[in-house]
Amino acid sequence: MNSEMYIEKDNIKKFLKVKKQRKYKKLILLLFLTGTVIAASLSAVVFMYFTSVPKADYVLKNRFTHFYSTDDNQLYCPAFARNLAVVDADSSEAQNFPPGAGLICRVGGERSLFSKNAFKKMQPASITKIMTALVALKYGNLSDEVVVGEEVYVNEKGTSMAGLNPGDRLTLEQLLYGMLLPSGNDAAKAIAVHVGGTQEHFVEMMNQEAQALLAVDTHFTNPHGLSDDEHYTTAYDLYLIFNEAIKYPEFRTVAGSKEYKGQYLDKTGNTVSALWKNSNVYLKDASELDAEMTQAVKLNPGISIFAGKTGTTAAAGKCLIVGSSYTDGSEYIAVVLKADVNTADSLYKNMSRLLNKIAN
């Protein structure tokens, strides 16, 4: 009797086990059939979509034209830095370079010839006006007549001026000369109001342009460069900004001029004669220089300066950025920041050290 009961229990266990296995098999089969139906449906949709569009639209070159060169079928991926120098560390001789920062890069080159503190945030003084000029050239019209207003007044003592007065009528081009040659802060402010509507909006445009150029360590608070703790940039960012500015022939012309002679009208309609000389010593006549400065700006044969901008404040020290060319047709951008303000030739002597690396 007991043995029969155990046999019956075993049969029941086996029955339940088989039933459970069949249940799982049915579930697996159902899931498989459902997946097959979904996959088939998706395949049909994809097939219908691709066959309904002309095949020419799916030629890779037609779909991704910006990845191809214009003259052949060579595939390439454009990169932001493909025509820019990449700086990763200070040069070995940087410790023997007195200014706070220095940098020289070949235009279109991959590496710098020298770098010191290329990414250190520093005040740029009037080198700021390179960005002011760039924004004016990009968004302004050089032939515009500008009637300057009260903004041309500058309270800071000893500041460089172009000699403008409220009511003066000049073209935007003339204001560029007044800003870049004698480093007129009044001209910079007049440009900002004309192009931006207000100085505040123009400064926003300057910062937007800096971001577009990936000058990520730059922040401007004014269009002229007078001292402000929140107004800063780096030697590398200045290289990026200058590299963009020299793409404009008008910038090269203005920033490379020794002097500008012109006329404009004052508020009463009388003619004002302007004579603005470039503050960049490299672009002055040799007869204007003393022996010490003549030696400081001496460059190796084949090197010449085609544009530049100076800047000096107590906080920024003496600053300079220049574009130079060599006899082989190559061009270079060099930056010196925070040179000694107490030594007349310190700025140019150290800039010449950088420039003379071109011909070494």
Coordinates of C-alpha atoms in Angstrom, one line a residue:
M1 CA 0.0 0.0 0.0
N2 CA 2.7 2.4 1.0
S3 CA 4.8 1.6 -2.1
E4 CA 1.9 2.3 -4.4
M5 CA 1.4 5.7 -2.7
Y6 CA 5.1 6.6 -3.3
I7 CA 4.8 5.6 -6.9
E8 CA 1.8 7.8 -7.3
K9 CA 3.6 10.8 -5.8
D10 CA 6.5 10.3 -8.1
N11 CA 4.2 10.2 -11.1
I12 CA 2.5 13.4 -10.0
K13 CA 6.0 15.1 -9.6
K14 CA 7.0 14.0 -13.1
F15 CA 3.7 15.2 -14.5
L16 CA 4.1 18.6 -13.0
K17 CA 7.7 18.9 -14.2
V18 CA 6.8 18.1 -17.7
K19 CA 3.8 20.5 -17.6
K20 CA 6.1 23.3 -16.4
Q21 CA 8.7 22.6 -19.1
R22 CA 5.9 22.7 -21.8
K23 CA 4.7 26.0 -20.4
Y24 CA 8.2 27.6 -20.7
K25 CA 8.6 26.2 -24.2
K26 CA 5.3 27.8 -25.3
L27 CA 6.4 31.1 -23.7
I28 CA 9.8 31.0 -25.5
L29 CA 8.2 30.1 -28.8
L30 CA 5.7 33.0 -28.3
L31 CA 8.5 35.5 -27.6
F32 CA 10.4 34.2 -30.6
L33 CA 7.4 34.5 -33.0
T34 CA 6.7 38.0 -31.6
G35 CA 10.3 39.1 -32.2
T36 CA 10.3 37.7 -35.7
V37 CA 7.1 39.6 -36.6
I38 CA 8.6 42.9 -35.2
A39 CA 11.9 42.4 -37.0
A40 CA 10.1 41.6 -40.3
S41 CA 7.9 44.7 -39.9
L42 CA 10.9 47.0 -39.3
S43 CA 12.8 45.5 -42.2
A44 CA 9.8 46.2 -44.5
V45 CA 9.6 49.8 -43.3
V46 CA 13.3 50.4 -43.8
F47 CA 13.2 48.8 -47.2
M48 CA 10.2 50.9 -48.3
Y49 CA 11.9 54.1 -47.0
F50 CA 15.2 53.5 -48.8
T51 CA 13.7 52.4 -52.1
S52 CA 11.3 55.4 -52.2
V53 CA 14.2 57.9 -52.2
P54 CA 16.4 58.4 -55.3
K55 CA 19.7 56.5 -54.9
A56 CA 21.7 59.6 -55.8
D57 CA 20.8 61.2 -52.5
Y58 CA 22.5 58.5 -50.7
V59 CA 25.9 58.8 -52.3
L60 CA 28.2 59.5 -49.4
K61 CA 29.8 62.5 -51.1
N62 CA 26.4 64.1 -51.7
R63 CA 25.3 63.5 -48.1
F64 CA 28.5 64.7 -46.4
T65 CA 30.0 67.3 -48.8
H66 CA 31.8 69.1 -46.0
F67 CA 33.9 66.1 -45.4
Y68 CA 35.3 66.1 -48.9
S69 CA 37.8 68.2 -50.7
T70 CA 36.4 70.2 -53.7
D71 CA 38.9 68.9 -56.3
D72 CA 38.8 65.1 -55.7
N73 CA 37.1 62.3 -53.9
Q74 CA 39.6 62.3 -51.0
L75 CA 37.7 62.0 -47.7
Y76 CA 38.9 64.3 -44.9
C77 CA 37.5 65.6 -41.6
P78 CA 38.1 69.3 -41.0
A79 CA 39.5 70.2 -37.6
F80 CA 39.5 73.6 -35.9
A81 CA 43.2 73.6 -35.3
R82 CA 44.4 72.3 -38.7
N83 CA 45.8 75.8 -39.5
L84 CA 46.8 76.8 -36.0
A85 CA 49.8 76.4 -33.9
V86 CA 49.4 74.1 -30.9
V87 CA 51.2 75.1 -27.7
D88 CA 51.5 72.5 -25.0
A89 CA 54.3 73.7 -22.6
D90 CA 56.8 76.4 -22.0
S91 CA 60.0 76.4 -24.1
S92 CA 63.2 75.2 -22.4
E93 CA 64.6 78.7 -22.5
A94 CA 61.5 80.4 -21.1
Q95 CA 63.1 80.9 -17.7
N96 CA 65.6 83.3 -19.3
F97 CA 62.8 85.4 -20.9
P98 CA 62.0 88.3 -18.5
P99 CA 58.5 89.4 -19.6
G100 CA 55.5 87.8 -18.0
A101 CA 54.5 85.9 -21.2
G102 CA 55.8 85.5 -24.7
L103 CA 54.8 83.5 -27.8
I104 CA 55.7 83.3 -31.5
C105 CA 53.9 81.0 -34.0
R106 CA 54.1 80.6 -37.7
V107 CA 50.9 81.6 -39.5
G108 CA 49.3 78.3 -40.7
G109 CA 52.0 76.4 -38.8
E110 CA 51.6 73.6 -36.3
R111 CA 54.0 74.5 -33.6
S112 CA 55.3 77.6 -31.8
L113 CA 58.9 78.7 -32.0
F114 CA 58.8 79.8 -28.4
S115 CA 56.3 80.0 -25.6
K116 CA 56.2 81.2 -22.0
N117 CA 53.0 81.3 -20.0
A118 CA 51.0 81.2 -23.2
F119 CA 47.8 80.3 -21.3
K120 CA 48.2 82.6 -18.2
K121 CA 45.4 85.1 -17.9
M122 CA 46.8 88.7 -18.0
Q123 CA 45.6 92.2 -18.8
P124 CA 46.4 93.1 -22.4
A125 CA 46.2 96.9 -22.2
S126 CA 45.6 98.5 -25.6
I127 CA 46.3 95.2 -27.5
T128 CA 42.5 94.9 -26.7
K129 CA 42.0 97.2 -29.7
I130 CA 42.9 94.3 -32.1
M131 CA 39.6 92.8 -31.1
T132 CA 37.8 96.1 -31.4
A133 CA 39.2 96.5 -34.9
L134 CA 38.2 92.9 -35.8
V135 CA 34.6 93.4 -34.7
A136 CA 34.4 96.8 -36.5
L137 CA 35.7 95.3 -39.7
K138 CA 33.4 92.3 -39.5
Y139 CA 30.2 94.1 -38.6
G140 CA 30.8 97.8 -39.6
N141 CA 31.1 99.7 -42.9
L142 CA 34.4 101.6 -43.3
S143 CA 32.8 104.3 -45.3
D144 CA 30.2 105.1 -42.7
E145 CA 30.2 108.7 -41.3
V146 CA 30.4 108.7 -37.6
V147 CA 29.4 111.6 -35.4
V148 CA 31.3 111.0 -32.1
G149 CA 29.5 111.8 -28.9
E150 CA 30.2 112.3 -25.2
E151 CA 31.7 108.8 -25.0
V152 CA 35.0 110.1 -26.3
Y153 CA 35.8 111.6 -22.9
V154 CA 38.2 109.5 -20.9
N155 CA 38.8 110.2 -17.2
E156 CA 42.0 108.2 -16.7
K157 CA 45.0 110.4 -16.4
G158 CA 47.8 109.9 -19.0
T159 CA 45.6 107.8 -21.3
S160 CA 46.5 107.8 -25.0
M161 CA 44.1 109.7 -27.2
A162 CA 43.5 110.6 -30.9
G163 CA 42.3 114.1 -29.9
L164 CA 38.6 113.7 -30.8
N165 CA 35.8 115.9 -29.5
P166 CA 32.1 115.5 -29.3
G167 CA 30.5 116.4 -32.6
D168 CA 33.5 115.5 -34.7
R169 CA 32.6 113.8 -38.0
L170 CA 34.9 111.0 -39.3
T171 CA 34.5 107.9 -41.3
L172 CA 34.8 104.5 -39.5
E173 CA 38.0 103.9 -41.4
Q174 CA 39.5 107.1 -40.0
L175 CA 38.5 106.1 -36.5
L176 CA 40.4 102.8 -37.0
Y177 CA 43.5 104.8 -37.9
G178 CA 42.9 107.0 -34.8
M179 CA 42.6 103.9 -32.6
L180 CA 45.4 101.7 -33.9
L181 CA 48.2 104.2 -34.6
P182 CA 48.2 106.6 -31.7
S183 CA 46.2 104.1 -29.7
G184 CA 43.4 106.5 -29.2
N185 CA 41.0 105.3 -26.4
D186 CA 38.6 108.0 -27.6
A187 CA 38.5 106.5 -31.1
A188 CA 38.0 103.0 -29.6
K189 CA 34.9 104.2 -27.7
A190 CA 33.5 106.0 -30.7
I191 CA 33.9 102.8 -32.8
A192 CA 32.1 100.8 -30.1
V193 CA 29.1 103.1 -29.9
H194 CA 28.8 103.3 -33.7
V195 CA 29.1 99.6 -34.4
G196 CA 27.4 98.2 -31.2
G197 CA 24.9 100.9 -30.4
T198 CA 26.3 101.1 -26.9
Q199 CA 29.7 100.3 -25.5
E200 CA 28.1 97.6 -23.4
H201 CA 26.6 95.8 -26.4
F202 CA 29.8 96.2 -28.3
V203 CA 31.7 94.5 -25.5
E204 CA 29.2 91.6 -25.7
M205 CA 30.1 91.4 -29.4
M206 CA 33.8 91.3 -28.6
N207 CA 33.3 88.4 -26.1
Q208 CA 31.1 86.5 -28.5
E209 CA 33.8 86.8 -31.2
A210 CA 36.4 85.6 -28.7
Q211 CA 34.3 82.6 -28.0
A212 CA 33.8 81.9 -31.7
L213 CA 37.5 81.9 -32.1
L214 CA 37.9 79.5 -29.1
A215 CA 39.7 82.2 -27.2
V216 CA 38.3 80.6 -24.1
D217 CA 40.6 82.3 -21.6
T218 CA 39.5 85.8 -22.7
H219 CA 37.0 88.3 -21.2
F220 CA 36.7 91.9 -22.2
T221 CA 34.9 94.6 -20.2
N222 CA 35.8 97.6 -22.5
P223 CA 36.9 98.3 -26.1
H224 CA 40.2 100.1 -25.3
G225 CA 42.0 98.1 -22.6
L226 CA 42.2 100.4 -19.7
S227 CA 42.8 98.5 -16.4
D228 CA 40.0 96.3 -15.1
D229 CA 40.5 93.1 -13.1
E230 CA 37.8 91.4 -15.1
H231 CA 39.4 92.4 -18.4
Y232 CA 41.9 89.7 -19.4
T233 CA 43.3 87.4 -22.1
T234 CA 46.3 85.2 -22.7
A235 CA 49.2 85.3 -25.2
Y236 CA 47.7 82.3 -27.0
D237 CA 44.2 83.9 -27.3
L238 CA 45.8 87.1 -28.6
Y239 CA 47.5 84.9 -31.2
L240 CA 44.1 83.5 -32.2
I241 CA 42.5 87.0 -32.4
F242 CA 45.4 88.5 -34.4
N243 CA 45.4 85.5 -36.7
E244 CA 41.8 86.3 -37.6
A245 CA 42.3 90.0 -37.9
I246 CA 45.1 89.7 -40.5
K247 CA 42.7 87.9 -42.8
Y248 CA 41.3 91.4 -43.5
P249 CA 43.4 93.4 -45.9
E250 CA 42.1 96.6 -44.4
F251 CA 43.5 95.6 -41.0
R252 CA 46.9 95.0 -42.4
T253 CA 46.8 98.3 -44.1
V254 CA 45.8 100.3 -41.1
A255 CA 47.9 98.4 -38.4
G256 CA 50.9 98.4 -40.7
S257 CA 50.9 102.2 -41.5
K258 CA 53.7 104.4 -40.1
E259 CA 51.4 107.4 -40.0
Y260 CA 48.0 108.7 -41.2
K261 CA 47.4 112.2 -42.5
G262 CA 43.8 113.1 -43.0
Q263 CA 41.0 115.6 -42.5
Y264 CA 37.6 115.6 -40.8
L265 CA 35.0 118.1 -39.6
D266 CA 34.4 119.3 -36.1
K267 CA 31.0 120.1 -34.7
T268 CA 31.0 123.6 -36.2
G269 CA 31.9 122.3 -39.7
N270 CA 35.5 123.5 -39.6
T271 CA 38.2 121.2 -41.0
V272 CA 40.4 119.4 -38.6
S273 CA 43.8 118.1 -39.9
A274 CA 44.9 114.9 -38.2
L275 CA 48.4 113.4 -38.1
W276 CA 48.5 110.1 -36.3
K277 CA 51.8 108.2 -35.9
N278 CA 52.1 104.6 -35.1
S279 CA 53.2 103.8 -31.6
N280 CA 54.8 100.6 -32.7
V281 CA 58.6 101.4 -32.8
Y282 CA 59.2 98.7 -35.5
L283 CA 57.1 100.9 -37.8
K284 CA 58.9 104.2 -37.1
D285 CA 61.6 105.8 -39.2
A286 CA 65.1 105.0 -37.9
S287 CA 65.8 108.7 -37.6
E288 CA 63.2 108.9 -34.8
L289 CA 65.1 106.4 -32.6
D290 CA 68.0 106.7 -30.2
A291 CA 70.9 104.4 -30.3
E292 CA 69.5 102.1 -27.5
M293 CA 66.1 101.6 -29.2
T294 CA 67.8 101.2 -32.6
Q295 CA 69.7 98.3 -31.3
A296 CA 66.6 96.9 -29.6
V297 CA 64.5 96.7 -32.8
K298 CA 67.4 95.3 -34.9
L299 CA 66.2 92.1 -36.7
N300 CA 68.0 89.5 -38.6
P301 CA 68.1 89.9 -42.4
G302 CA 64.9 88.9 -44.2
I303 CA 62.5 89.7 -41.3
S304 CA 60.1 92.6 -41.6
I305 CA 57.1 93.8 -39.6
F306 CA 53.8 94.2 -41.5
A307 CA 51.4 95.1 -38.6
G308 CA 51.1 95.3 -34.9
K309 CA 49.7 96.9 -31.8
T310 CA 51.3 98.2 -28.6
G311 CA 49.8 98.5 -25.1
T312 CA 50.9 99.9 -21.7
T313 CA 49.2 100.2 -18.3
A314 CA 50.6 100.0 -14.8
A315 CA 48.7 96.7 -14.3
A316 CA 49.5 95.1 -17.7
G317 CA 53.1 96.4 -18.1
K318 CA 54.4 97.0 -21.6
C319 CA 52.7 94.8 -24.2
L320 CA 53.2 94.2 -27.9
I321 CA 51.8 92.0 -30.7
V322 CA 53.2 92.0 -34.2
G323 CA 52.8 90.2 -37.5
S324 CA 56.1 89.6 -39.4
S325 CA 57.1 88.1 -42.7
Y326 CA 60.2 86.3 -43.9
T327 CA 61.9 86.2 -47.3
D328 CA 60.5 82.8 -48.0
G329 CA 57.0 84.2 -47.8
S330 CA 56.2 82.7 -44.4
E331 CA 54.4 84.9 -41.8
Y332 CA 54.6 84.9 -38.0
I333 CA 52.6 86.2 -35.0
A334 CA 54.6 87.2 -31.9
V335 CA 53.2 88.4 -28.5
V336 CA 55.0 89.9 -25.5
L337 CA 53.1 90.7 -22.4
K338 CA 54.1 92.4 -19.1
A339 CA 57.5 93.6 -20.1
D340 CA 59.3 96.0 -17.7
V341 CA 57.7 99.4 -17.7
N342 CA 60.8 101.1 -16.3
T343 CA 63.2 100.1 -19.1
A344 CA 62.6 101.9 -22.4
D345 CA 63.9 99.1 -24.6
S346 CA 62.8 96.0 -22.6
L347 CA 59.7 95.4 -24.6
Y348 CA 61.4 95.6 -28.1
K349 CA 64.6 93.9 -27.0
N350 CA 62.6 90.8 -25.9
M351 CA 60.3 91.0 -28.9
S352 CA 63.3 91.0 -31.2
R353 CA 64.6 87.9 -29.4
L354 CA 61.4 86.1 -30.4
L355 CA 61.4 87.4 -34.0
N356 CA 65.0 86.6 -34.6
K357 CA 64.2 82.9 -34.0
I358 CA 62.6 83.0 -37.4
A359 CA 65.9 83.2 -39.2
N360 CA 67.9 80.9 -36.8

